[in-house]
């Protein structure tokens, strides 16, 4: 907030506003115009202010990760991964300080006590004291929209941080909206399997097991933005988001052990909710919720999260967002992923030159990818590679273009797409997993996806005719016209 305010990127609103829909409507108008972060200082019915739209532009997203441009982070990752940087002995020696600093930044360190997130330990749990927003008229209730849900794998002891929204059920209970494919859900399934085998969640078995029906969960609200971003990033399950946040920040994150559960949380969070998911409790109806697809996601059964303890800073700020028809704040978290993960994607698919997720496709619905084609059918190979890679598996539409087309230049992409394709030859339709939010498929969690090869077709790919050249003016004439613009009296037009 301080960094934003210093740059004139934060606006304070000091008149009282309502947490039900009013803040959402104000923010929607501001984010749609590319406006600043908003700090609502007086929210009716709560002592705490609300920060929203902190990530809502490429500039703020970069600032949140401590850089001028997200491409700098991608370059840092690419530099680390490029083995040619370590080929000679001199290179190896030169790389040591960077590698050492990187390694040290990865491992969370214990917060020097007292941790800011424990300045106040509430004597009673009252979620109604927090100004949780109702976002859209058809929503099933009020939702925590930027919560960092922290769970611990009962077998490996490794922690996971995932952003899963939490619907407020009552002053001590919320929903726990981890989708089927997500790490939080996989960990929940592990606890349930252990329970099914008669083993307690404390790792003991049989009669010795105590508290065996409870899966410990902690939620951090309002953190270092690198941690917030990391909780949304499509990392493989073995990569700890806390380490990734340390890498992004360039220094380790500080953690502290919870009061009532065996989980480490970011020490500088504004609020921490500690509690558990009861493994034996029936699922409860969660939703509907106006989602980032621009549609309501339907009500569905999810576990409940029982909050046993709330700790907080003395003067905490509640950090929220509202998602809905794009562009919204979360689009920029997605754009950060597009930039930061590009070098990692290139390891598996080295022909990829650049990618673009159009905001209207809310990340998982559409991906444009430019490739350097070396052999026949490589565009189709890339589609299948993407459908087999992490959360890119959800992509409903993949458009592949040649390397001379920037995937960010939608006009040029559309021109190639509309003109280069033969529907019988260039369209691939496959069946596979879809994001839980997809509403168009007749089935939840799976359906059909399409890839379109809009690259130039080669003889070797069975194209029997002569593929025409792009039209372009000769450089000498361009130079001539550049020089004579003034003479024509057209320097303002051409
Ligand atoms: C604002 C926002 C809200 C999100 N809400 C959910 C959600 O309710 N459930 C879910 O499964 N994923 C949600 N996601 C996506 C996950 O955070 C994302 O897939 C993340 O990579 C999951 O981490 P995991 O792989 O450790 O499970 C949300 C993302 C954002 C940016
Ligand atoms: Mn994860």
Short mmCIF file of C-alpha atoms in Angstrom, two decimals, residues 2-328:
data_model
loop_
_atom_site.label_atom_id
_atom_site.label_comp_id
_atom_site.label_asym_id
_atom_site.label_seq_id
_atom_site.Cartn_x
_atom_site.Cartn_y
_atom_site.Cartn_z
CA UNK A 2 2.84 2.34 0.80
CA UNK A 3 4.51 1.62 -2.53
CA UNK A 4 1.24 2.26 -4.36
CA UNK A 5 0.49 5.46 -2.50
CA UNK A 6 3.98 6.84 -3.16
CA UNK A 7 3.37 6.46 -6.89
CA UNK A 8 -0.16 7.89 -6.85
CA UNK A 9 -1.61 4.44 -7.58
CA UNK A 10 -3.87 4.26 -4.51
CA UNK A 11 -7.04 6.25 -3.85
CA UNK A 12 -8.50 6.52 -0.35
CA UNK A 13 -12.27 6.67 0.07
CA UNK A 14 -13.20 8.06 3.47
CA UNK A 15 -17.00 8.17 3.34
CA UNK A 16 -18.78 5.12 4.80
CA UNK A 17 -19.62 2.43 2.25
CA UNK A 18 -21.48 -0.85 2.43
CA UNK A 19 -19.66 -4.18 2.07
CA UNK A 20 -22.68 -5.69 0.36
CA UNK A 21 -22.42 -4.91 -3.39
CA UNK A 22 -21.58 -1.19 -3.07
CA UNK A 23 -17.79 -1.67 -2.90
CA UNK A 24 -18.03 -4.22 -5.74
CA UNK A 25 -19.83 -1.76 -8.02
CA UNK A 26 -17.41 1.09 -7.28
CA UNK A 27 -14.43 -1.16 -7.93
CA UNK A 28 -15.94 -2.62 -11.12
CA UNK A 29 -16.26 0.85 -12.62
CA UNK A 30 -12.72 1.80 -11.58
CA UNK A 31 -11.01 -1.42 -12.74
CA UNK A 32 -12.79 -1.30 -16.12
CA UNK A 33 -11.27 2.16 -16.66
CA UNK A 34 -7.78 1.02 -15.65
CA UNK A 35 -8.06 3.01 -12.42
CA UNK A 36 -6.02 2.81 -9.20
CA UNK A 37 -6.11 0.59 -6.13
CA UNK A 38 -8.85 1.62 -3.69
CA UNK A 39 -8.67 1.78 0.08
CA UNK A 40 -12.10 2.03 1.68
CA UNK A 41 -11.31 3.48 5.08
CA UNK A 42 -14.78 3.24 6.57
CA UNK A 43 -16.84 0.15 5.91
CA UNK A 44 -20.23 0.00 7.62
CA UNK A 45 -20.38 -2.63 10.35
CA UNK A 46 -16.62 -3.24 10.55
CA UNK A 47 -13.64 -1.61 12.23
CA UNK A 48 -11.31 -2.63 9.40
CA UNK A 49 -10.61 -0.95 6.06
CA UNK A 50 -10.83 -2.78 2.72
CA UNK A 51 -8.08 -2.75 0.08
CA UNK A 52 -9.15 -3.73 -3.43
CA UNK A 53 -7.68 -3.51 -6.95
CA UNK A 54 -4.09 -3.54 -5.66
CA UNK A 55 -3.07 -5.83 -8.56
CA UNK A 56 -5.34 -4.30 -11.21
CA UNK A 57 -2.83 -3.25 -13.89
CA UNK A 58 0.39 -4.58 -15.41
CA UNK A 59 2.27 -1.75 -13.70
CA UNK A 60 0.86 -2.61 -10.26
CA UNK A 61 1.36 -6.34 -10.83
CA UNK A 62 5.05 -5.75 -11.59
CA UNK A 63 5.35 -3.42 -8.59
CA UNK A 64 3.75 -6.09 -6.41
CA UNK A 65 6.55 -8.46 -7.36
CA UNK A 66 9.19 -5.81 -6.77
CA UNK A 67 10.12 -5.21 -10.39
CA UNK A 68 9.55 -2.71 -13.20
CA UNK A 69 8.51 -5.36 -15.69
CA UNK A 70 7.32 -8.95 -15.35
CA UNK A 71 9.65 -9.87 -18.20
CA UNK A 72 12.55 -9.18 -15.81
CA UNK A 73 11.38 -12.07 -13.63
CA UNK A 74 11.04 -14.30 -16.69
CA UNK A 75 14.60 -13.32 -17.67
CA UNK A 76 15.85 -14.19 -14.18
CA UNK A 77 14.25 -17.63 -14.42
CA UNK A 78 15.54 -18.16 -17.98
CA UNK A 79 19.05 -17.15 -16.84
CA UNK A 80 19.00 -19.67 -14.00
CA UNK A 81 17.77 -22.45 -16.27
CA UNK A 82 20.18 -21.75 -19.14
CA UNK A 83 22.92 -24.30 -18.58
CA UNK A 84 25.25 -22.55 -21.03
CA UNK A 85 25.67 -19.92 -18.29
CA UNK A 86 27.63 -22.53 -16.35
CA UNK A 87 29.67 -24.13 -19.15
CA UNK A 88 33.22 -22.92 -18.44
CA UNK A 89 34.93 -22.92 -15.08
CA UNK A 90 34.89 -19.09 -15.10
CA UNK A 91 31.13 -19.11 -15.80
CA UNK A 92 30.59 -21.56 -12.95
CA UNK A 93 32.51 -19.39 -10.51
CA UNK A 94 30.69 -16.25 -11.66
CA UNK A 95 27.34 -18.00 -11.20
CA UNK A 96 28.00 -19.00 -7.58
CA UNK A 97 26.88 -15.76 -5.85
CA UNK A 98 23.61 -15.64 -7.83
CA UNK A 99 22.91 -19.32 -7.23
CA UNK A 100 23.71 -19.01 -3.54
CA UNK A 101 21.49 -15.95 -3.12
CA UNK A 102 18.70 -17.72 -5.01
CA UNK A 103 19.04 -20.85 -2.87
CA UNK A 104 18.99 -18.82 0.33
CA UNK A 105 15.90 -16.88 -0.73
CA UNK A 106 13.94 -20.09 -1.18
CA UNK A 107 13.79 -21.36 2.37
CA UNK A 108 11.32 -19.64 4.67
CA UNK A 109 12.83 -18.42 7.92
CA UNK A 110 11.28 -18.15 11.38
CA UNK A 111 9.94 -14.69 12.07
CA UNK A 112 11.81 -12.81 14.76
CA UNK A 113 9.12 -12.78 17.45
CA UNK A 114 6.60 -11.29 17.92
CA UNK A 115 5.06 -11.95 14.52
CA UNK A 116 2.94 -9.04 13.23
CA UNK A 117 0.09 -11.44 12.37
CA UNK A 118 -0.21 -12.26 16.09
CA UNK A 119 -0.30 -8.76 17.53
CA UNK A 120 -3.88 -9.56 18.49
CA UNK A 121 -5.17 -13.05 19.25
CA UNK A 122 -8.96 -12.80 19.25
CA UNK A 123 -10.65 -14.29 22.29
CA UNK A 124 -13.69 -15.31 20.25
CA UNK A 125 -13.88 -16.23 16.60
CA UNK A 126 -16.15 -13.75 14.83
CA UNK A 127 -15.78 -13.71 11.07
CA UNK A 128 -18.51 -11.06 10.87
CA UNK A 129 -16.04 -8.56 12.29
CA UNK A 130 -14.09 -8.77 9.02
CA UNK A 131 -15.60 -6.72 6.15
CA UNK A 132 -15.99 -9.68 3.78
CA UNK A 133 -17.70 -8.56 0.58
CA UNK A 134 -20.86 -9.66 -1.11
CA UNK A 135 -19.78 -9.32 -4.74
CA UNK A 136 -22.80 -9.87 -7.01
CA UNK A 137 -26.58 -9.87 -6.48
CA UNK A 138 -26.98 -13.60 -7.21
CA UNK A 139 -24.17 -14.70 -4.89
CA UNK A 140 -24.98 -17.27 -2.22
CA UNK A 141 -23.45 -15.05 0.45
CA UNK A 142 -20.30 -13.12 1.32
CA UNK A 143 -16.95 -14.54 0.18
CA UNK A 144 -13.31 -14.18 1.14
CA UNK A 145 -11.95 -13.64 -2.37
CA UNK A 146 -8.14 -13.46 -1.91
CA UNK A 147 -7.52 -16.04 0.81
CA UNK A 148 -4.29 -18.02 0.91
CA UNK A 149 -5.32 -21.49 2.01
CA UNK A 150 -2.44 -23.35 3.65
CA UNK A 151 -2.54 -27.11 4.07
CA UNK A 152 0.00 -29.75 4.96
CA UNK A 153 0.52 -33.06 3.18
CA UNK A 154 0.03 -35.74 5.88
CA UNK A 155 2.58 -38.04 4.22
CA UNK A 156 5.42 -35.70 3.23
CA UNK A 157 4.78 -32.88 5.73
CA UNK A 158 5.10 -30.43 2.84
CA UNK A 159 2.86 -27.38 2.93
CA UNK A 160 0.76 -26.06 0.06
CA UNK A 161 -0.62 -22.58 -0.48
CA UNK A 162 -3.54 -22.25 -2.87
CA UNK A 163 -6.01 -19.45 -3.40
CA UNK A 164 -9.47 -20.92 -2.95
CA UNK A 165 -12.43 -18.66 -2.19
CA UNK A 166 -14.25 -19.11 1.12
CA UNK A 167 -17.98 -18.49 1.48
CA UNK A 168 -18.99 -17.25 4.92
CA UNK A 169 -21.53 -19.76 6.27
CA UNK A 170 -21.70 -18.26 9.78
CA UNK A 171 -19.46 -16.35 12.18
CA UNK A 172 -17.22 -19.40 12.70
CA UNK A 173 -17.55 -21.41 9.49
CA UNK A 174 -16.85 -20.98 5.79
CA UNK A 175 -16.89 -23.13 2.68
CA UNK A 176 -13.63 -24.56 1.35
CA UNK A 177 -13.76 -24.25 -2.41
CA UNK A 178 -10.77 -26.29 -3.58
CA UNK A 179 -11.56 -27.63 -7.01
CA UNK A 180 -11.17 -31.29 -7.91
CA UNK A 181 -7.79 -30.87 -9.67
CA UNK A 182 -6.08 -28.61 -7.12
CA UNK A 183 -3.37 -29.45 -4.61
CA UNK A 184 -5.50 -28.54 -1.56
CA UNK A 185 -8.09 -31.04 -2.71
CA UNK A 186 -5.44 -33.73 -3.33
CA UNK A 187 -4.17 -33.24 0.23
CA UNK A 188 -7.75 -33.45 1.57
CA UNK A 189 -8.16 -36.73 -0.35
CA UNK A 190 -4.96 -38.04 1.28
CA UNK A 191 -6.28 -37.26 4.76
CA UNK A 192 -9.52 -39.01 3.86
CA UNK A 193 -7.67 -42.08 2.58
CA UNK A 194 -5.61 -42.25 5.79
CA UNK A 195 -8.80 -41.96 7.80
CA UNK A 196 -10.35 -44.75 5.72
CA UNK A 197 -7.40 -46.97 6.64
CA UNK A 198 -8.03 -46.26 10.33
CA UNK A 199 -5.00 -44.01 10.65
CA UNK A 200 -5.25 -40.73 12.46
CA UNK A 201 -4.32 -37.48 10.78
CA UNK A 202 -1.63 -37.15 13.44
CA UNK A 203 0.20 -40.02 11.73
CA UNK A 204 -0.64 -42.51 14.50
CA UNK A 205 -2.91 -45.45 13.88
CA UNK A 206 -5.78 -47.20 15.60
CA UNK A 207 -6.62 -46.25 19.19
CA UNK A 208 -3.54 -44.12 19.50
CA UNK A 209 -4.82 -41.73 16.84
CA UNK A 210 -6.34 -38.57 18.25
CA UNK A 211 -8.24 -35.85 16.46
CA UNK A 212 -8.23 -38.18 13.50
CA UNK A 213 -11.24 -36.63 11.84
CA UNK A 214 -9.68 -33.21 11.50
CA UNK A 215 -7.53 -31.90 8.67
CA UNK A 216 -5.68 -28.81 9.87
CA UNK A 217 -6.01 -25.73 7.66
CA UNK A 218 -4.81 -22.15 8.03
CA UNK A 219 -5.75 -19.16 5.90
CA UNK A 220 -3.68 -16.01 5.48
CA UNK A 221 -5.43 -12.79 4.45
CA UNK A 222 -3.37 -9.86 3.19
CA UNK A 223 0.29 -10.81 2.71
CA UNK A 224 3.38 -9.81 0.87
CA UNK A 225 2.02 -9.64 -2.70
CA UNK A 226 4.62 -12.18 -3.84
CA UNK A 227 2.93 -14.71 -1.53
CA UNK A 228 -0.53 -13.80 -2.78
CA UNK A 229 0.61 -14.23 -6.36
CA UNK A 230 2.43 -17.50 -5.59
CA UNK A 231 -0.81 -18.98 -4.18
CA UNK A 232 -2.44 -18.43 -7.58
CA UNK A 233 0.48 -19.67 -9.68
CA UNK A 234 0.17 -23.03 -11.48
CA UNK A 235 3.12 -24.67 -9.76
CA UNK A 236 3.66 -28.44 -9.76
CA UNK A 237 2.54 -29.91 -6.43
CA UNK A 238 6.11 -30.61 -5.30
CA UNK A 239 7.04 -26.92 -5.51
CA UNK A 240 6.26 -25.14 -2.25
CA UNK A 241 4.57 -21.81 -2.98
CA UNK A 242 6.42 -20.28 0.00
CA UNK A 243 9.73 -21.07 -1.73
CA UNK A 244 8.49 -19.66 -5.00
CA UNK A 245 7.42 -16.46 -3.20
CA UNK A 246 10.92 -16.24 -1.68
CA UNK A 247 12.41 -16.62 -5.15
CA UNK A 248 10.18 -13.86 -6.54
CA UNK A 249 10.98 -11.50 -3.65
CA UNK A 250 14.66 -12.36 -3.73
CA UNK A 251 14.59 -12.91 0.03
CA UNK A 252 13.06 -15.61 2.23
CA UNK A 253 9.54 -15.22 3.52
CA UNK A 254 9.13 -15.14 7.30
CA UNK A 255 6.81 -17.66 8.89
CA UNK A 256 5.42 -18.42 12.31
CA UNK A 257 3.69 -21.51 13.73
CA UNK A 258 -0.09 -21.20 14.25
CA UNK A 259 -1.61 -21.08 17.75
CA UNK A 260 -4.00 -24.02 17.41
CA UNK A 261 -2.86 -26.02 14.36
CA UNK A 262 0.47 -27.46 13.26
CA UNK A 263 0.92 -25.17 10.23
CA UNK A 264 3.41 -22.39 9.45
CA UNK A 265 1.90 -19.16 8.14
CA UNK A 266 3.34 -15.93 6.69
CA UNK A 267 4.29 -13.90 9.76
CA UNK A 268 3.46 -10.56 8.18
CA UNK A 269 -0.12 -11.42 7.15
CA UNK A 270 -2.88 -9.01 8.16
CA UNK A 271 -5.17 -11.80 9.44
CA UNK A 272 -4.74 -15.53 10.02
CA UNK A 273 -7.70 -17.87 10.28
CA UNK A 274 -6.78 -21.17 11.93
CA UNK A 275 -9.02 -24.19 11.92
CA UNK A 276 -9.86 -27.52 10.35
CA UNK A 277 -11.91 -29.39 7.81
CA UNK A 278 -13.83 -32.26 9.39
CA UNK A 279 -13.19 -35.38 7.31
CA UNK A 280 -16.42 -37.08 8.39
CA UNK A 281 -18.75 -34.13 8.04
CA UNK A 282 -21.09 -34.18 5.03
CA UNK A 283 -20.26 -31.66 2.30
CA UNK A 284 -22.23 -28.43 2.27
CA UNK A 285 -23.69 -26.39 -0.57
CA UNK A 286 -21.26 -23.68 -1.68
CA UNK A 287 -22.20 -20.88 -4.12
CA UNK A 288 -23.54 -19.64 -6.40
CA UNK A 289 -20.79 -17.08 -6.98
CA UNK A 290 -20.30 -14.46 -9.71
CA UNK A 291 -17.05 -15.86 -11.07
CA UNK A 292 -14.15 -14.71 -13.21
CA UNK A 293 -15.67 -16.29 -16.27
CA UNK A 294 -18.27 -13.51 -16.12
CA UNK A 295 -20.91 -16.09 -15.20
CA UNK A 296 -22.19 -17.38 -11.91
CA UNK A 297 -20.56 -20.65 -10.96
CA UNK A 298 -23.33 -22.93 -9.80
CA UNK A 299 -23.84 -24.04 -6.22
CA UNK A 300 -22.02 -27.33 -5.57
CA UNK A 301 -21.05 -29.49 -2.57
CA UNK A 302 -17.75 -28.58 -0.85
CA UNK A 303 -16.26 -29.16 2.61
CA UNK A 304 -16.75 -26.69 5.45
CA UNK A 305 -13.85 -24.89 7.13
CA UNK A 306 -14.28 -24.52 10.90
CA UNK A 307 -12.33 -21.58 12.29
CA UNK A 308 -10.88 -22.18 15.75
CA UNK A 309 -8.74 -19.08 16.16
CA UNK A 310 -8.31 -15.67 14.50
CA UNK A 311 -5.08 -13.75 14.90
CA UNK A 312 -4.32 -10.37 13.33
CA UNK A 313 -2.29 -7.22 13.26
CA UNK A 314 -3.28 -4.42 15.58
CA UNK A 315 -4.62 -2.32 12.68
CA UNK A 316 -5.18 -4.83 9.88
CA UNK A 317 -6.38 -4.05 6.37
CA UNK A 318 -8.68 -6.59 4.79
CA UNK A 319 -7.52 -7.36 1.23
CA UNK A 320 -10.28 -8.34 -1.19
CA UNK A 321 -11.00 -8.55 -4.86
CA UNK A 322 -14.12 -9.00 -6.94
CA UNK A 323 -14.06 -11.19 -10.02
CA UNK A 324 -16.56 -11.01 -12.87
CA UNK A 325 -16.65 -10.27 -16.54
CA UNK A 326 -13.08 -9.50 -17.61
CA UNK A 327 -11.07 -7.34 -17.36
CA UNK A 328 -10.94 -7.57 -13.58
#
